[in-house]
Coordinates of C-alpha atoms and ligand atoms in Angstrom, one line a residue:
M48 CA 19.7 0.4 -8.5
N49 CA 22.6 -1.2 -10.3
Q50 CA 21.8 -2.5 -13.8
A51 CA 25.1 -4.3 -14.2
Q52 CA 24.4 -6.6 -11.2
F53 CA 21.1 -7.6 -9.6
T54 CA 19.1 -10.4 -8.2
Y55 CA 15.6 -10.8 -9.6
V56 CA 12.9 -12.6 -7.6
A57 CA 9.4 -13.1 -9.0
M58 CA 6.5 -13.8 -6.7
P59 CA 4.0 -16.4 -7.9
A60 CA 0.9 -14.5 -8.8
R61 CA -2.3 -15.1 -10.7
V62 CA -3.9 -11.7 -11.4
V63 CA -7.3 -11.4 -13.0
F64 CA -7.9 -7.8 -14.0
G65 CA -10.7 -5.8 -15.6
V66 CA -14.2 -4.4 -15.3
G67 CA -16.5 -7.2 -14.2
A68 CA -13.6 -9.4 -13.1
A69 CA -15.2 -10.0 -9.7
Q70 CA -17.8 -12.2 -11.5
K71 CA -15.0 -14.7 -12.1
L72 CA -14.5 -15.2 -8.3
A73 CA -16.4 -18.5 -8.0
A74 CA -14.6 -20.0 -11.1
E75 CA -11.2 -18.9 -9.7
V76 CA -12.0 -20.4 -6.3
A77 CA -13.1 -23.7 -8.0
A78 CA -9.9 -23.7 -10.0
L79 CA -7.9 -23.8 -6.8
G80 CA -9.8 -27.0 -5.8
V81 CA -11.2 -25.5 -2.6
K82 CA -14.9 -25.4 -1.6
R83 CA -15.4 -23.9 1.8
A84 CA -14.6 -20.2 1.8
L85 CA -14.5 -17.9 4.9
V86 CA -15.4 -14.6 3.3
I87 CA -13.9 -11.6 5.0
S88 CA -14.6 -7.8 5.0
T89 CA -14.9 -4.8 7.2
P90 CA -18.4 -3.9 8.5
G91 CA -18.5 -1.1 5.9
R92 CA -17.8 -3.4 2.9
A93 CA -20.1 -6.2 4.2
Q94 CA -22.8 -5.6 1.6
M95 CA -20.3 -5.4 -1.3
M96 CA -18.6 -8.6 0.0
R97 CA -21.9 -10.5 0.0
E98 CA -22.7 -9.4 -3.6
V99 CA -19.2 -10.3 -4.8
A100 CA -19.5 -13.7 -3.0
K101 CA -22.8 -14.7 -4.7
G102 CA -22.4 -18.0 -6.4
L103 CA -19.6 -19.1 -4.0
D104 CA -19.8 -22.0 -1.6
I105 CA -19.5 -20.1 1.6
A106 CA -18.6 -21.8 4.9
G107 CA -18.7 -18.6 6.9
V108 CA -18.7 -14.8 6.9
F109 CA -16.4 -12.7 9.0
D110 CA -17.3 -9.0 8.4
Q111 CA -15.5 -7.6 11.5
A112 CA -12.1 -6.7 10.0
V113 CA -10.7 -3.5 11.3
M114 CA -7.6 -1.3 10.9
H115 CA -4.2 -2.5 12.3
T116 CA -5.2 -6.2 12.6
P117 CA -5.5 -6.2 16.4
V118 CA -4.5 -9.6 17.7
A119 CA -7.8 -10.2 19.7
R120 CA -9.9 -9.6 16.6
V121 CA -7.5 -11.8 14.5
E122 CA -7.9 -14.6 17.0
A123 CA -11.7 -14.4 16.6
A124 CA -11.3 -14.7 12.8
R125 CA -8.8 -17.6 13.1
K126 CA -11.3 -19.4 15.4
Q127 CA -14.1 -18.9 13.0
A128 CA -12.0 -20.2 10.2
A129 CA -11.3 -23.4 12.2
D130 CA -14.9 -23.7 13.5
V131 CA -16.5 -23.6 10.1
K132 CA -13.7 -25.8 8.6
A133 CA -12.8 -23.2 6.0
D134 CA -10.4 -24.4 3.3
C135 CA -9.7 -20.9 1.9
C136 CA -10.2 -17.2 2.7
V137 CA -11.8 -14.8 0.3
V138 CA -11.0 -11.2 1.3
V139 CA -12.9 -8.3 -0.2
G140 CA -11.6 -4.9 0.8
G141 CA -8.5 -2.7 1.4
G142 CA -5.2 -3.4 3.2
S143 CA -6.9 -3.8 6.6
T144 CA -9.2 -6.6 5.3
I145 CA -6.4 -8.3 3.4
G146 CA -4.4 -8.1 6.6
F147 CA -7.0 -10.4 8.3
G148 CA -6.8 -12.9 5.5
K149 CA -3.0 -12.9 5.9
A150 CA -3.1 -13.3 9.7
I151 CA -5.4 -16.4 9.2
A152 CA -3.1 -17.8 6.5
L153 CA 0.0 -17.3 8.7
T154 CA -1.1 -19.8 11.3
S155 CA -3.4 -22.1 9.2
G156 CA -1.8 -22.1 5.7
L157 CA -5.2 -21.5 4.1
P158 CA -5.0 -20.1 0.6
I159 CA -6.2 -16.5 0.1
I160 CA -8.2 -15.2 -2.8
A161 CA -8.0 -11.4 -2.7
V162 CA -10.5 -8.9 -4.2
P163 CA -8.8 -5.6 -3.4
T164 CA -11.0 -2.4 -3.3
T165 CA -8.3 0.2 -2.5
Y166 CA -4.8 0.9 -3.8
S167 CA -2.8 -0.4 -0.8
G168 CA -1.0 -3.2 -2.8
S169 CA -1.0 -5.5 0.2
E170 CA -2.5 -8.3 -1.9
M171 CA 0.8 -8.6 -3.9
T172 CA 3.1 -9.0 -0.9
T173 CA 4.2 -11.6 1.6
I174 CA 4.2 -9.0 4.3
W175 CA 1.9 -9.6 7.3
G176 CA 1.3 -7.5 10.4
V177 CA -0.6 -7.8 13.6
S178 CA -0.9 -5.3 16.4
E179 CA -1.1 -5.8 20.2
G180 CA -1.0 -3.2 22.9
G181 CA 0.0 -0.4 20.5
A182 CA 2.9 -2.3 19.0
K183 CA 2.9 -3.7 15.5
K184 CA 4.6 -7.0 14.7
T185 CA 5.4 -7.6 11.0
G186 CA 7.1 -10.2 9.0
R187 CA 7.4 -11.8 5.6
D188 CA 6.1 -15.3 4.9
P189 CA 5.2 -16.8 1.5
K190 CA 2.2 -18.5 3.1
V191 CA 0.3 -15.2 3.3
L192 CA 0.7 -14.3 -0.4
P193 CA -2.7 -14.5 -2.1
R194 CA -3.0 -17.3 -4.6
V195 CA -5.3 -15.4 -6.8
V196 CA -5.9 -11.6 -7.0
I197 CA -9.0 -10.3 -8.7
Y198 CA -9.0 -6.6 -9.6
D199 CA -12.3 -5.2 -10.6
P200 CA -12.3 -1.4 -11.0
Q201 CA -16.1 -1.4 -10.6
L202 CA -15.6 -2.2 -6.9
T203 CA -13.6 1.0 -6.4
L204 CA -16.2 3.4 -7.7
E205 CA -17.5 4.1 -4.2
L206 CA -14.0 4.6 -2.7
P207 CA -14.3 8.2 -1.4
P208 CA -12.1 10.7 -3.2
A209 CA -10.0 11.6 -0.1
I210 CA -9.2 7.9 0.6
S211 CA -8.6 7.3 -3.1
A212 CA -6.1 10.2 -3.2
A213 CA -4.2 9.1 -0.1
S214 CA -4.2 5.4 -1.0
G215 CA -3.1 6.2 -4.6
V216 CA -0.2 8.4 -3.6
N217 CA 0.8 5.8 -1.0
A218 CA 1.0 3.4 -4.0
M219 CA 3.2 5.9 -5.8
A220 CA 5.5 5.9 -2.8
H221 CA 5.9 2.1 -3.1
C222 CA 7.0 2.7 -6.7
A223 CA 9.4 5.6 -5.9
E224 CA 11.2 3.6 -3.2
A225 CA 11.5 0.6 -5.5
L226 CA 13.3 2.8 -8.0
Y227 CA 16.1 3.4 -5.6
A228 CA 15.9 0.2 -3.5
H229 CA 19.4 -1.3 -2.8
D230 CA 17.9 -4.6 -4.0
G231 CA 16.0 -3.2 -7.0
N232 CA 16.4 -4.6 -10.5
P233 CA 15.5 -3.6 -14.1
I234 CA 12.1 -5.4 -14.1
V235 CA 10.9 -3.9 -10.9
S236 CA 12.0 -0.5 -12.1
I237 CA 9.9 -0.9 -15.3
M238 CA 6.9 -1.8 -13.1
A239 CA 7.6 1.1 -10.8
E240 CA 7.9 3.6 -13.6
E241 CA 4.7 2.4 -15.2
G242 CA 2.9 2.4 -11.8
I243 CA 3.8 6.1 -11.2
R244 CA 2.7 7.0 -14.7
A245 CA -0.7 5.3 -14.4
L246 CA -1.4 6.7 -10.9
A247 CA -0.2 10.3 -11.6
L248 CA -2.3 10.4 -14.8
S249 CA -5.5 9.0 -13.3
L250 CA -5.7 10.2 -9.7
P251 CA -6.7 13.8 -10.5
T252 CA -9.7 12.5 -12.6
V253 CA -10.5 9.9 -9.8
V254 CA -10.8 12.7 -7.3
R255 CA -12.8 15.0 -9.5
H256 CA -15.0 12.3 -11.0
P257 CA -14.9 9.3 -8.7
K258 CA -17.2 7.2 -11.0
D259 CA -15.0 7.6 -14.0
L260 CA -14.4 3.9 -14.8
E261 CA -11.5 4.6 -17.2
A262 CA -9.6 6.6 -14.5
R263 CA -10.5 4.0 -11.8
T264 CA -9.2 1.2 -14.1
S265 CA -5.9 3.1 -14.6
A266 CA -5.5 3.8 -10.9
L267 CA -6.1 0.2 -9.9
Y268 CA -3.7 -1.0 -12.6
G269 CA -1.1 1.4 -11.1
A270 CA -1.8 0.1 -7.6
W271 CA -1.3 -3.5 -8.8
L272 CA 2.1 -2.5 -10.2
A273 CA 3.0 -0.6 -7.0
G274 CA 2.1 -3.6 -4.8
S275 CA 4.3 -5.8 -7.1
T276 CA 7.2 -3.5 -6.6
I277 CA 7.3 -3.7 -2.8
A278 CA 6.7 -7.4 -2.9
T279 CA 10.4 -8.1 -3.7
T280 CA 12.3 -4.9 -2.9
S281 CA 13.3 -3.4 0.5
V282 CA 11.8 -0.1 1.5
A283 CA 14.0 2.7 2.5
L284 CA 13.8 6.1 4.4
H285 CA 10.3 7.0 3.3
H286 CA 8.6 3.8 4.5
K287 CA 10.8 3.5 7.6
L288 CA 9.9 7.1 8.7
C289 CA 6.2 6.4 8.0
H290 CA 6.4 3.3 10.1
V291 CA 7.8 5.3 13.0
L292 CA 5.0 7.9 12.5
G293 CA 2.4 5.2 12.4
G294 CA 3.7 4.1 15.8
L295 CA 2.8 7.6 17.0
G296 CA -0.8 7.0 15.9
L297 CA -0.8 8.9 12.5
P298 CA -3.0 7.6 9.7
H299 CA -1.3 5.2 7.3
A300 CA -2.0 6.4 3.7
E301 CA -2.1 10.2 4.5
T302 CA 1.2 10.0 6.4
H303 CA 2.8 8.2 3.5
A304 CA 1.5 10.8 1.1
I305 CA 2.7 13.8 3.1
V306 CA 6.2 12.4 3.8
L307 CA 6.8 11.3 0.2
P308 CA 7.9 14.6 -1.5
H309 CA 10.2 15.4 1.5
A310 CA 11.8 11.9 1.5
L311 CA 12.4 12.2 -2.2
R312 CA 14.1 15.6 -1.7
Y313 CA 16.3 14.0 1.0
N314 CA 17.4 11.3 -1.4
A315 CA 17.3 13.3 -4.7
A316 CA 21.0 14.0 -5.2
A317 CA 21.9 10.4 -4.1
A318 CA 19.3 8.8 -6.4
S319 CA 19.3 10.9 -9.5
A320 CA 18.6 8.1 -11.9
A321 CA 15.4 7.3 -9.9
M322 CA 14.4 10.9 -9.9
Q323 CA 14.9 11.2 -13.6
R324 CA 12.6 8.2 -14.2
I325 CA 9.9 9.8 -12.0
Q326 CA 10.3 13.1 -13.8
K327 CA 10.1 11.5 -17.2
V328 CA 6.7 9.8 -16.5
M329 CA 5.3 12.8 -14.8
G330 CA 6.4 15.2 -17.5
A331 CA 8.2 17.4 -14.8
D332 CA 11.7 18.6 -14.2
D333 CA 11.9 18.0 -10.4
A334 CA 10.4 14.8 -8.9
P335 CA 9.8 16.0 -5.3
T336 CA 8.1 19.2 -6.5
A337 CA 6.0 17.3 -9.0
I338 CA 4.7 14.9 -6.3
W339 CA 4.1 17.8 -3.9
E340 CA 2.1 19.7 -6.5
L341 CA 0.1 16.6 -7.5
E342 CA -0.8 16.1 -3.8
Q343 CA -2.0 19.7 -3.7
R344 CA -4.1 19.2 -6.7
L345 CA -5.6 16.1 -5.1
G346 CA -6.6 18.1 -2.1
L347 CA -4.6 15.9 0.3
P348 CA -3.6 17.1 3.7
M349 CA -0.1 18.6 3.2
R350 CA 1.2 19.0 6.8
L351 CA 1.8 16.2 9.4
A352 CA 0.4 18.7 11.8
D353 CA -2.9 18.3 9.9
V354 CA -3.1 14.5 10.6
G355 CA -2.4 14.6 14.4
M356 CA 1.3 15.0 14.8
Q357 CA 2.5 17.2 17.7
A358 CA 5.5 19.5 17.4
A359 CA 7.4 17.6 20.0
D360 CA 7.1 14.4 17.9
V361 CA 9.4 15.8 15.3
E362 CA 12.5 15.2 17.4
K363 CA 11.2 12.0 18.9
A364 CA 10.5 10.5 15.5
A365 CA 13.8 11.6 14.1
R366 CA 15.6 10.0 17.0
I367 CA 13.7 6.7 16.5
A368 CA 14.2 6.8 12.8
V369 CA 18.0 6.9 13.0
Q370 CA 18.4 4.2 15.7
A371 CA 18.6 1.1 13.5
P372 CA 20.6 1.5 10.3
Y373 CA 19.1 0.4 7.0
P374 CA 20.0 0.9 3.3
N375 CA 19.0 4.2 1.8
P376 CA 20.6 6.1 -1.1
R377 CA 21.7 8.9 1.3
K378 CA 23.0 8.2 4.8
V379 CA 20.3 8.4 7.3
E380 CA 21.4 11.0 9.9
Y381 CA 19.6 12.7 12.8
E382 CA 19.9 16.4 11.8
P383 CA 18.8 16.2 8.1
V384 CA 16.1 13.7 9.1
K385 CA 14.8 16.1 11.7
E386 CA 14.8 18.8 9.1
L387 CA 12.9 16.6 6.7
L388 CA 10.3 15.9 9.3
Q389 CA 10.0 19.5 10.3
N390 CA 9.4 20.4 6.7
A391 CA 6.7 17.7 6.4
F392 CA 5.2 18.8 9.8
E393 CA 4.8 22.3 8.4
G394 CA 3.9 21.3 4.9
R395 CA 6.7 23.3 3.2
R396 CA 7.3 23.1 -0.5
P397 CA 10.1 20.4 -0.7
Ligands
LIG518 P1 -8.3 0.3 4.7 O1 -8.3 -1.1 4.2 O2 -8.3 0.5 6.1 O3 -9.5 1.0 4.0 C1 -9.7 2.4 4.2 C2 -11.2 2.7 4.3 O4 -11.8 2.6 3.0 C3 -12.0 1.8 5.2 O5 -12.9 2.6 5.9 C4 -12.7 0.9 4.2 O6 -13.9 0.4 4.8 C5 -13.0 1.8 3.1 N1 -13.1 1.1 1.8 C6 -12.3 0.2 1.3 N2 -12.7 -0.1 0.0 C7 -13.7 0.7 -0.3 C8 -14.5 0.9 -1.4 N3 -14.3 0.2 -2.6 N4 -15.5 1.8 -1.4 C9 -15.7 2.5 -0.3 N5 -15.0 2.4 0.8 C10 -14.0 1.5 0.9 O7 -7.1 1.1 4.1 P2 -5.9 0.7 3.0 O8 -5.2 2.0 2.8 O9 -6.4 -0.1 1.9 O10 -5.0 -0.2 3.9 C11 -4.2 0.2 4.9 C12 -3.7 -0.9 5.7 O11 -3.0 -1.9 4.9 C13 -2.6 -0.5 6.8 O12 -2.9 -1.2 8.0 C14 -1.3 -1.0 6.2 O13 -0.4 -1.3 7.2 C15 -1.7 -2.2 5.4 N6 -0.9 -2.4 4.3 C16 -0.2 -3.6 4.2 C17 0.7 -3.9 3.2 C18 1.3 -5.2 3.2 O14 2.1 -5.5 2.2 N7 1.1 -6.1 4.2 C19 0.8 -3.0 2.1 C20 0.1 -1.8 2.2 C21 -0.7 -1.5 3.2

């Protein structure tokens, strides 16, 4: 990131943060001047969603959100929004649920009020995605950016330790790539550094003591910052590789976590200023190793082989990953990318 020359873009955002913040939902919705909410969750979060939505004027409930925003399910949600004449979408859940709100907003322009319950960061971005027949279509559109985001750490207390760890390190990955993004800037770097600090400090406690409200608050704060960093900067090798691996059917957050230390090693020499910032906030002398050791402490799967990757996929993924060029601190080339993936496949120390 060049501090002498940069372009800074700020996304409009109203963020309401803190323990008990979910109680402000009805007031926040009223302040937007809307009255007929379609409230959205996954089946698993349906009860939490109903509690959070108490006191709200509800036009309809869609509690059938699922991973990967499959287009058929999205169409059902869009139809329901139209049938009940919803004038806004209230989403309560992780990245998958927020994805449904975004898909509705994309075609209807309905405003979204997001109440995130994981560390995905999707609520801060204009990025949408829908999948059909195994292929994922994504894009950026300001229409899908939530108008209000309410972060209540209390809603994250039940998030299982394994999901918290993977989702949290995924958020750290957003921050790490923002630090060396070709279109980064000093403000985003400050947020990225602070996001890594908050997450690295809190995740070990979150995993050991999932109900520790202070650690949960710090992790959610870090996740907000992480989401803000990817909102305006381009992702590089790490996220591009994970996108390819996602296409092979590997799980989102775990894959991002496993690949992160190896992608950082790949870029370390070409992005030394970013590495120094990560090292500074983690109190370490080598960023890729520090992240790898943190992941071990969190009990995360360390090998792509552990999350469903086949040995033959290493070459296949490396080939796909180098097909379309994109900015990255170090040139993206087949042999070293294959080596990176092989190391991640085997879970080697980076
Ligand atoms: P997720 O939304 O699929 O949630 C993971 C699991 O946790 C689910 O089973 C869910 O029911 C459960 N869960 C969620 N909150 C909980 C809580 N508080 N307590 C207990 N269980 C809870 O996973 P995710 O990691 O949040 O999101 C991943 C998805 O988000 C991916 O599809 C990814 O592509 C997308 N994403 C999009 C963006 C973007 O900017 N568009 C950014 C990041 C991620």
